[in-house]
XYZ file of C-alpha atoms in Angstrom:
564
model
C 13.038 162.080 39.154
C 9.927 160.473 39.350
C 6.889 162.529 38.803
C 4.383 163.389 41.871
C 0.486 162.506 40.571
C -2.632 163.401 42.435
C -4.355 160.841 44.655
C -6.325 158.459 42.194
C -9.670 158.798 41.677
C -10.190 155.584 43.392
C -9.243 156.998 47.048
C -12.040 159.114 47.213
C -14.778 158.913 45.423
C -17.045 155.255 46.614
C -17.029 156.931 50.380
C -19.227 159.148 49.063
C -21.840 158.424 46.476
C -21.352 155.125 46.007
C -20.532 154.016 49.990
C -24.928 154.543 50.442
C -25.370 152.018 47.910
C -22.607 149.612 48.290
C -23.516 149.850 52.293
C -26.704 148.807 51.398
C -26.063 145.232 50.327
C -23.093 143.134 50.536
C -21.168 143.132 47.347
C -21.624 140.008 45.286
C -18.394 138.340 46.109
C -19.242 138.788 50.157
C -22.497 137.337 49.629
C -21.003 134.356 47.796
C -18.417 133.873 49.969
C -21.332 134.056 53.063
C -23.447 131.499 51.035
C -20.365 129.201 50.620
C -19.851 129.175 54.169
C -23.124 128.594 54.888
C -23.116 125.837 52.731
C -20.499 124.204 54.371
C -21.701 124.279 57.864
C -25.038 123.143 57.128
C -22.991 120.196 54.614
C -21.000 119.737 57.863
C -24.155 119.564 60.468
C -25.707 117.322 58.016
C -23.005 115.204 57.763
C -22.756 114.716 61.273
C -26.481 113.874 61.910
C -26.234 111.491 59.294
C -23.671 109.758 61.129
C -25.799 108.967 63.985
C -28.305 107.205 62.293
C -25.864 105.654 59.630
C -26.643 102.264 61.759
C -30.209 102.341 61.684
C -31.078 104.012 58.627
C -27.983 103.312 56.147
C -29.920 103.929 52.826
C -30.829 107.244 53.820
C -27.363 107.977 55.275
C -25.357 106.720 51.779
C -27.862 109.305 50.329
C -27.416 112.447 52.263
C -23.508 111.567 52.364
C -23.254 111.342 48.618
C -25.403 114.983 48.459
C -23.066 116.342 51.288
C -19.780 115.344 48.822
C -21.266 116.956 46.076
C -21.683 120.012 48.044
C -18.792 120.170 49.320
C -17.205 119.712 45.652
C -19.126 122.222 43.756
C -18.356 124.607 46.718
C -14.924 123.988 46.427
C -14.888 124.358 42.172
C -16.555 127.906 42.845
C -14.194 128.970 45.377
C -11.243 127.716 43.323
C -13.238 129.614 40.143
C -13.911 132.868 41.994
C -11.160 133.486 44.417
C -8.380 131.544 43.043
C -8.345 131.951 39.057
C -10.064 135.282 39.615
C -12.136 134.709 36.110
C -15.345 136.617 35.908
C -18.937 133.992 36.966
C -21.650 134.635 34.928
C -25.335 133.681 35.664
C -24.926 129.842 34.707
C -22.195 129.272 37.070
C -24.307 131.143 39.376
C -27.582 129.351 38.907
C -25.803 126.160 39.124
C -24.832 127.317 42.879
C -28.011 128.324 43.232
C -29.493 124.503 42.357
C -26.897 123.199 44.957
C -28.180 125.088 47.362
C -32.248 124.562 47.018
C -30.969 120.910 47.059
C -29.207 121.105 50.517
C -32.111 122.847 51.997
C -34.314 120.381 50.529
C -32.113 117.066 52.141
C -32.608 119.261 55.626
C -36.068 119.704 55.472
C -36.941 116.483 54.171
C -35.243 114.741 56.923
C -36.136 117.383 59.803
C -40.182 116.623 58.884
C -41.225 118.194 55.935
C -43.753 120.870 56.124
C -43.071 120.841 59.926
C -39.410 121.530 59.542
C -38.166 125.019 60.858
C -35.674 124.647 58.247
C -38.287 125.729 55.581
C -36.918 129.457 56.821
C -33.658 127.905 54.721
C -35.304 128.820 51.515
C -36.447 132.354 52.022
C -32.450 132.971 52.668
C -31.735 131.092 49.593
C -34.290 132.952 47.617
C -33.060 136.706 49.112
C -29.612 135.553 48.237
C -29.999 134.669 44.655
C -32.494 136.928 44.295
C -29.955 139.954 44.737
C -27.098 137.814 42.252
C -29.177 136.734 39.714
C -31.837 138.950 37.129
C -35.043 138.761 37.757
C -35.794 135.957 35.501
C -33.353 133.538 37.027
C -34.178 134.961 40.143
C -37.620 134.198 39.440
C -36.531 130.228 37.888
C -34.874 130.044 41.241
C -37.884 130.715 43.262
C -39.990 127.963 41.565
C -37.276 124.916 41.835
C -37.669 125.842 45.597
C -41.082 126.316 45.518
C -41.284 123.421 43.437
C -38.773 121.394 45.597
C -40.491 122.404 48.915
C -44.069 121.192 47.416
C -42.214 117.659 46.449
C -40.745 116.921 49.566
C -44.197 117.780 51.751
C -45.789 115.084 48.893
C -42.818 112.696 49.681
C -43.647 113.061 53.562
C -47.412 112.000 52.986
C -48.633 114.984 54.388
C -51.214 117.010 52.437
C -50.765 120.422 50.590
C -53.277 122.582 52.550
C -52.732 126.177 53.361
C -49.989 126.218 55.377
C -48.298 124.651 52.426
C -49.353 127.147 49.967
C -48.965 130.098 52.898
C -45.116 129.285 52.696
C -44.767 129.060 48.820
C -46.346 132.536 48.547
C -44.184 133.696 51.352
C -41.247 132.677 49.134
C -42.980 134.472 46.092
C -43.140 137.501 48.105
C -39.844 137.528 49.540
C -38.203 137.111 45.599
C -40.470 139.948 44.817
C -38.929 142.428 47.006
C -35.667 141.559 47.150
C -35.595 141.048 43.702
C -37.243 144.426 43.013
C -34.680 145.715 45.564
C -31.992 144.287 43.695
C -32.403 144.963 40.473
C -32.587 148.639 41.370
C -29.497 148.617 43.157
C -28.247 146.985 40.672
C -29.135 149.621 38.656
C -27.343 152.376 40.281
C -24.511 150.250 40.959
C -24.266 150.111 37.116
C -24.697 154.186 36.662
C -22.482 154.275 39.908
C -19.509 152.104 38.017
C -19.976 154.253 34.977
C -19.423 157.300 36.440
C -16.629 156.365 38.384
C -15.183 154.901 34.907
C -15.797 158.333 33.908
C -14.558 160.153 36.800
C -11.498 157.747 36.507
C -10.974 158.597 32.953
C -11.126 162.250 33.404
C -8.844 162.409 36.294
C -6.457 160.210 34.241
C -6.184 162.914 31.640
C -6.451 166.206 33.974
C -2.973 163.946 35.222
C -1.678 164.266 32.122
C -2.198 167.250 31.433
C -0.928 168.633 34.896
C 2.017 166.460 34.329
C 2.508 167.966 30.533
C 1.489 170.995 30.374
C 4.311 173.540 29.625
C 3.076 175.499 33.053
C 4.506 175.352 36.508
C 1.355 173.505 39.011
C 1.584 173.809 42.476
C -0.219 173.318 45.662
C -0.692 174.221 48.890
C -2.391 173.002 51.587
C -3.730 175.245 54.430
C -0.159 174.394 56.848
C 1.597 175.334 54.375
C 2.659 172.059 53.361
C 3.345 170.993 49.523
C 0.368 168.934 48.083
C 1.107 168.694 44.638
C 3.852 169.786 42.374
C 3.674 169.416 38.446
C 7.310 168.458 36.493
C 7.715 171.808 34.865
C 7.289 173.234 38.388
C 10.129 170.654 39.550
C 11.985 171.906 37.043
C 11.610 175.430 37.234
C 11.738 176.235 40.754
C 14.616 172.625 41.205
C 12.315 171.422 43.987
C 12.006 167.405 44.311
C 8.078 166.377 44.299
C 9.159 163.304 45.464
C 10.531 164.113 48.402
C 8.671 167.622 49.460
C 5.502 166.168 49.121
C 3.559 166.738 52.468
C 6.155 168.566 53.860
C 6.513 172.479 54.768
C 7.453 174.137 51.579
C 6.236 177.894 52.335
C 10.066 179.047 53.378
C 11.847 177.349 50.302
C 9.485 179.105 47.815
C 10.465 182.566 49.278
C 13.913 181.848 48.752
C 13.135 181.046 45.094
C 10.517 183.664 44.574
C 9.559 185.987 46.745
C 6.559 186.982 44.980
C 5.317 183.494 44.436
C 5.603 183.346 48.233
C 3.929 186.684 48.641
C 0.935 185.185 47.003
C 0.448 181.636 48.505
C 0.586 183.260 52.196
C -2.425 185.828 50.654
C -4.514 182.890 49.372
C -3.979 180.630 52.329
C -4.658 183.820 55.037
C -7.185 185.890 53.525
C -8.461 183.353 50.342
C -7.266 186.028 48.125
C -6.963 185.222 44.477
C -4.366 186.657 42.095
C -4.718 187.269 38.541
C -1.370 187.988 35.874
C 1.105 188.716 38.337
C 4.577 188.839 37.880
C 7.788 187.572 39.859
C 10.597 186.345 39.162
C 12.402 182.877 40.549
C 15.905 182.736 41.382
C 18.009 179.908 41.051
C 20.972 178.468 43.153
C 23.633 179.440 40.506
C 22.694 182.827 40.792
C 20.740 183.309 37.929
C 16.809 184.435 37.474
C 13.999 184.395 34.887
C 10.535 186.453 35.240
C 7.407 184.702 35.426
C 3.970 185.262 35.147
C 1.664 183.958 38.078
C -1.893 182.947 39.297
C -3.356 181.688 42.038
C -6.715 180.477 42.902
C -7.928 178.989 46.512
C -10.036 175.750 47.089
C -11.969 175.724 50.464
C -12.899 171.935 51.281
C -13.686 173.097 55.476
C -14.759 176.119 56.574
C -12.646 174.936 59.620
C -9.790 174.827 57.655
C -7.690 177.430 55.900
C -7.823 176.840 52.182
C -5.494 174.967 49.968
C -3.950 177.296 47.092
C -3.093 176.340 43.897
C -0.740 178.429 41.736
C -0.149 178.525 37.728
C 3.063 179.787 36.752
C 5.427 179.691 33.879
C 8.481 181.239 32.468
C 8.103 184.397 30.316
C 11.267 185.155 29.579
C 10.566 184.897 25.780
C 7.762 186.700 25.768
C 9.505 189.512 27.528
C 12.100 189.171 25.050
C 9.778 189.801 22.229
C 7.665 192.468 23.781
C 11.497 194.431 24.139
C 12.112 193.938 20.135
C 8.685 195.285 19.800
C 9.527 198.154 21.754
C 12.879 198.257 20.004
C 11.155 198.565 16.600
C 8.914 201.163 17.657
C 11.903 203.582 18.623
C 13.593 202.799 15.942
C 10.507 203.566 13.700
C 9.672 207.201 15.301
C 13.704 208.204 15.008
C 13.966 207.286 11.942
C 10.943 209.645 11.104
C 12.878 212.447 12.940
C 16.510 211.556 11.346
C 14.587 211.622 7.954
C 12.920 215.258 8.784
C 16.202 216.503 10.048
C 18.588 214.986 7.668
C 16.297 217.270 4.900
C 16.337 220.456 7.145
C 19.809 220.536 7.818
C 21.231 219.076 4.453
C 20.087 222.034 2.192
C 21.866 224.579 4.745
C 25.143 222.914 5.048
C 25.220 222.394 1.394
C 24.934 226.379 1.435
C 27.149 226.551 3.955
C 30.158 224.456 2.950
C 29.990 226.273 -0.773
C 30.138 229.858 0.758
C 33.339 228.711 3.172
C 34.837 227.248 -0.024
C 34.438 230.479 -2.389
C 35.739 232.477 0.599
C 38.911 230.294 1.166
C 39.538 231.136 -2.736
C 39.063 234.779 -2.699
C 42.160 237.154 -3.101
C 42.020 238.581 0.538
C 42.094 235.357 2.051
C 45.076 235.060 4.069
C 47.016 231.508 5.249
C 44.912 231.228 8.557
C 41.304 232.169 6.739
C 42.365 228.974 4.104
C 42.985 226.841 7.174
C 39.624 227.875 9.426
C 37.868 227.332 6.099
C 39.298 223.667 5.147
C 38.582 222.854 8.024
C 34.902 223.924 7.958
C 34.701 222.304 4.977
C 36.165 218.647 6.338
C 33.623 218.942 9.189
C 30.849 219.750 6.294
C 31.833 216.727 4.800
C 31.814 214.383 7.903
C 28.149 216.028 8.670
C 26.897 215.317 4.936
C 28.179 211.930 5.546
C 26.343 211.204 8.717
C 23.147 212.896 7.464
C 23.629 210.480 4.329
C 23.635 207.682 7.064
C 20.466 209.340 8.787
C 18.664 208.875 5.494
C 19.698 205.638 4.926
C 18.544 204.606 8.275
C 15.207 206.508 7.703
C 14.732 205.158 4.187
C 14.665 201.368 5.388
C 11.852 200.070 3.406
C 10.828 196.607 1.700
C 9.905 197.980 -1.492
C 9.565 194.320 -3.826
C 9.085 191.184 -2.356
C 10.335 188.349 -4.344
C 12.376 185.034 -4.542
C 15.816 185.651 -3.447
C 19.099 183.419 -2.897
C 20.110 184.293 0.253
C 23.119 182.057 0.050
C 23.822 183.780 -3.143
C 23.670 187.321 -1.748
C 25.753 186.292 1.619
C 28.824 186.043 -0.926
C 28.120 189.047 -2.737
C 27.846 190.561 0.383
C 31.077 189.188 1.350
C 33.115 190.401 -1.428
C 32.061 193.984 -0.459
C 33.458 193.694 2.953
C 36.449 192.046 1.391
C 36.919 195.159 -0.616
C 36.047 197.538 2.079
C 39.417 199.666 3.313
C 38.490 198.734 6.674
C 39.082 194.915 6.225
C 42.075 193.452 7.050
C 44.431 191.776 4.618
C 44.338 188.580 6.617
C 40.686 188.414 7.835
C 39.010 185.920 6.520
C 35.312 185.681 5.189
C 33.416 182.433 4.504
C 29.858 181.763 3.816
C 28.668 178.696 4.850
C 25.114 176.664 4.010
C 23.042 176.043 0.471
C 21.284 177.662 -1.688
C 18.573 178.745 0.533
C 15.100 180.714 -1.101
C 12.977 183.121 0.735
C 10.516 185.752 -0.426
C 12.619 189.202 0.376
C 13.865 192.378 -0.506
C 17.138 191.916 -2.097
C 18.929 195.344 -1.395
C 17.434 194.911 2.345
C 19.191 191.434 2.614
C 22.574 192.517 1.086
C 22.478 195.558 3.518
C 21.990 193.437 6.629
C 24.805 191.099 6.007
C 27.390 193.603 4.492
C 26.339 195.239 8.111
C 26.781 192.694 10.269
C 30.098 191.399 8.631
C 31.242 194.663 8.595
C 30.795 195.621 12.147
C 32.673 192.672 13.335
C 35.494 193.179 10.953
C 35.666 197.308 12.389
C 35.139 195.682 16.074
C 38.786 193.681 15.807
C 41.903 195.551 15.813
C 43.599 192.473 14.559
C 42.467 189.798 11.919
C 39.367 187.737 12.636
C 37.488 184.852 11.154
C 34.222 185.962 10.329
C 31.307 183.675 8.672
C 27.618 184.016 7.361
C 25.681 180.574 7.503
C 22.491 180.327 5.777
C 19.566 177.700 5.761
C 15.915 176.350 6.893
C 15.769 176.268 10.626
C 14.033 173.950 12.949
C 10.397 175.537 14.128
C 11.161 174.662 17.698
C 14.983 177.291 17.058
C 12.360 179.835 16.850
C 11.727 182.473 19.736
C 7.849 181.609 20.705
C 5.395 184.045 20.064
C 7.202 185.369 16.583
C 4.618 183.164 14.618
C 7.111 182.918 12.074
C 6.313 179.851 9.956
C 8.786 178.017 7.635
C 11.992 179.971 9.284
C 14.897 180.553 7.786
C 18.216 181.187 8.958
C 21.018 183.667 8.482
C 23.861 183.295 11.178
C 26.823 186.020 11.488
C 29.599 184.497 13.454
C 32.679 186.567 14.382
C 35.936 185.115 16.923
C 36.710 189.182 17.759
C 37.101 190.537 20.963
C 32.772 190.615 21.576
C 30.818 193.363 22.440
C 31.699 195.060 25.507
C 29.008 194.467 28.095
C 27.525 197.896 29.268
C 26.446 198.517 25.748
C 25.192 194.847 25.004
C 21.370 195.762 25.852
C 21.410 199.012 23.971
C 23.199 197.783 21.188
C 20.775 198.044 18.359
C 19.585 201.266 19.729
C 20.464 204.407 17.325
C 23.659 205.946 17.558
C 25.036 203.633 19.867
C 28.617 202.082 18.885
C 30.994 200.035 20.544
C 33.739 201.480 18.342
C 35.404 204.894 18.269
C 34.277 206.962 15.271
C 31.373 204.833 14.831
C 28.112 206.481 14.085
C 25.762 203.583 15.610
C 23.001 203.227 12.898
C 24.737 200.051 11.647
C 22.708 197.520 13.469
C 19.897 199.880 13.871
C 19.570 199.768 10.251
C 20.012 195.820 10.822
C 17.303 195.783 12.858
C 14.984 198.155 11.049
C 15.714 195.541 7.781
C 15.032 191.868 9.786
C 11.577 193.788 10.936
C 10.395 194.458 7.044
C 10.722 191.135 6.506
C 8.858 189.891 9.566
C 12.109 187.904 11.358
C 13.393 188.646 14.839
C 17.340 189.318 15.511
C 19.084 187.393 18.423
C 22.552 188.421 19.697
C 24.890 186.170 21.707
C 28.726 187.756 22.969
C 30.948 187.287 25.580
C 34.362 189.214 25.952
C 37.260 187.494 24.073
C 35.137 184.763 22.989
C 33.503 186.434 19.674
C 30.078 187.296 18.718
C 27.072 185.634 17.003
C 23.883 187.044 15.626
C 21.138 184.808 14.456
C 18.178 186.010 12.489
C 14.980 184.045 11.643
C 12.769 185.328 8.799
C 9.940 183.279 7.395
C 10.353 181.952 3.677
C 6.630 182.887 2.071
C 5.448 186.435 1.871
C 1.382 186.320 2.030
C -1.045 188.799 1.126
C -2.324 188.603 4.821
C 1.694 190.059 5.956
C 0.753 193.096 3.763
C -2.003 194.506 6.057
């Protein structure tokens, strides 16, 4: 789909600045083209008055013929050099046109009498012409060969240079002087003019790239309602065509998609009302939705007119994401300070507890049903101290030593545990995929988060399952943005099992939460506590039947800065 761009800079921008100077004189390739023309009538008129006298005066004829032709030749090279090979004229080719055409007024008022001739007024047109083309110095050269010219052909006549004679060559002195002064200033501030639309140009080139780049949703209203301009990452994320909704009514499509996008275009084009870090949310025709984060601004070009509104938008469903796992580490952080304060309080008691219950069960008036109330006091003793021994484990998740570590190496130690573990199926299998594979890391941390993981999807299946630990450097752009985690690597748990059953999929690394009868939930909490020492971020991907993956991403280096 082809991208929608702004109007060029072109469109606009000589109607206003530059259409009071460009109005102000004919643009150079007008005024040659009007010279030309003239050229060629006056060539013609002379031709044709020549022709009458041919007869009687056939010297003079054979003269102003030949000067005609060459005319009408070097008008025809600068037409062909202008207009046809489009090649830019300099000031030569334009003082030789200039020479032409003090010559053909020269032939007219030689032979229309001289200083009497009231084609003299020829040369003050010449001179105003040129005088605009050329600098002032060749403006200037022109003005003497015509004065010059007009001086020779009043000699040529007999008559006498008296002040009528002199009257018209300072008329044509004055004439270059103003229009040349006139000129040169316009030319001038056609030059700033040009450079600032080069400028203009330039900067509207890259604001369109940037719009068209950018990894932010631009759009556009106009006051009706109507789309004016749609960026490709707004194509994309609201799957509206730019190239076809362009100028067309757009409001009731967006409040299909989003509703609050919508809600916030109709505010700016009504009331001008500007919106700042708002969030929506934009719905999709398969059904599913992402959040986004908005704002609008309003651009009033006629007070007669409602205002166009522009909005910003972009999808921050990753940022959500992470702001959640901070949240998530943050619970997990103040229960495991209150598992760690009541796993001490209550351990010391039921220690107490379970060793009375035991001497009592021995004692000689202990009957058969005091033995049985008291094993099983015991048993549940011994479940508790187990779970408080979790609760401490949990609580005492700390990076104590950071230092190079094989992960590759400690994904198979940690997969001969699980093999070992009486939970772990004869025919599972356990692989460990990747190389050898170096961060900076807590080595008991690391073996605890894979024994973890690849235990909790061997528990999870009731029959065998295939379950594998891949290590290695990730790409930057696998990341999660906004984790600033640099040189990531890569630790992948993959299980085929049945997958985590849905309605505890978001609360899954919460504490005590287990998808497993008998389970006591601090598994992955104690997962998650571990990838946050070392500065990573945990992803989980399930579907039911079709297994479950977790991906971690925990940068290589440790740096004194990560230790504040």
């Amino acid at each position: 789909m082809d991208p929608v761009v702004p109007k060029p800079v072109d469109a606009g921008l000589p109607r206003r600045a530059g259409a009071t100077l460009r109005g102000a004189l004919p643009t150079p390739r007008r005024l040659i083209a009007w010279l030309f023309a003239s050229r060629m009538v006056l060539a013609v008129a002379t031709l044709l008055g020549a022709s009458l006298v041919w007869t009687r005066t056939p010297d003079v004829s054979f003269i102003v013929t030949i000067s005609v032709l060459l005319a009408v030749t070097v008008t025809a090279y600068g037409w062909w050099a202008v207009w046809i090979t489009g090649r830019p004229y300099g000031n030569v080719f334009l003082v030789t046109q200039a020479i032409v055409d003090v010559a053909m007024v020269t032939t007219l008022v030689y032979f229309t009498g001289a200083a009497a001739s009231p084609l003299s007024a020829l040369y003050i047109v010449a001179i105003a012409a040129y005088a605009i083309l050329l600098p002032l110095w060749a403006g200037f050269a022109v003005t003497l060969l015509a004065s010059a010219f007009y001086l020779v052909v009043v000699l040529a006549s007999g008559a006498t240079l008296g002040v009528g004679v002199w009257g018209q060559v300072a008329v044509f002195t004055v004439v270059f002087g103003i229009i040349g002064a006139l000129g040169a200033r316009l030319r001038q501030a056609g030059a700033e003019q040009d450079t600032l639309e080069m400028e203009l140009r330039r900067v509207r080139l890259e604001a369109d790239d940037i719009l068209l780049n950018i990894r932010s949703g631009v759009l556009t209203v106009d006051g009706y309602g109507r789309l004016a301009f749609i960026n490709p990452t707004a194509e994309r994320l609201l799957q509206i065509s730019g190239a076809t909704q362009v100028g067309l009514p757009v409001l009731d499509q967006l409040k299909h998609r989003s509703s609050e996008l919508w809600a916030c275009l109709v505010a700016g084009i009504r009331t001008g009302r500007k919106v700042n870090r708002a969030e929506g949310a934009i719905f999709r025709d398969d059904g599913s939705s992402f959040p986004i984060g908005l704002t609008t601004t309003t651009f009033e070009r006629d007070t007669a007119q409602q205002p166009s509104v522009t909005a910003l938008f972009n999808d921050i469903s990753e940022s959500k994401y992470l702001q959640e796992l901070h949240l998530r580490a943050e619970r997990l952080e103040a229960v495991a300070a209150l598992s760690a304060s009541l796993a001490h309080e209550i351990r010391n008691p039921l220690a107490s507890i379970r060793s009375s219950v035991e001497q009592l069960s021995r004692s000689a008036s202990a009957d058969g049903d005091d033995r049985v109330l008291a094993n099983l006091i015991v048993r549940e003793a011994d479940r508790l101290s187990r779970l408080l021994s979790e609760f401490l484990d949990f609580a005492r998740v700390r990076a104590t030593r950071f230092e190079p570590v094989d992960l590759h190496e400690i994904a198979i130690a940690a997969a001969h545990v699980v093999r070992a573990h009486p939970d772990c199926h004869p025919e599972t299998e356990l692989s460990v995929e990747g190389r050898r594979t170096v961060l900076d890391g807590d080595e008991d941390l690391l073996h605890r988060i894979i024994v973890n993981l690849m235990l909790n999807a061997v528990q999870a299946a009731s029959t065998p399952v295939h379950v594998s630990a891949t290590v290695g450097p990730a790409l930057q752009s696998d990341v999660p943005r906004g984790t600033g985690i640099d040189q990531p690597i890569r630790l992948q748990v993959q299980d085929d099992g049945p997958g985590i059953p849905e309605d505890i999929r978001e609360r899954l690394f919460q504490p005590f939460v287990s998808g497993r009868p008998g389970g006591s939930g601090l598994g992955l909490a104690i997962v998650q506590r571990a990838v946050d020492a070392h500065r990573g971020v945990v992803t989980m991907d399930s579907a039911p039947g079709q297994g479950t993956t977790f991906t971690i991403y925990m940068p290589a280096k440790w740096t004194a800065e990560d230790e504040i």
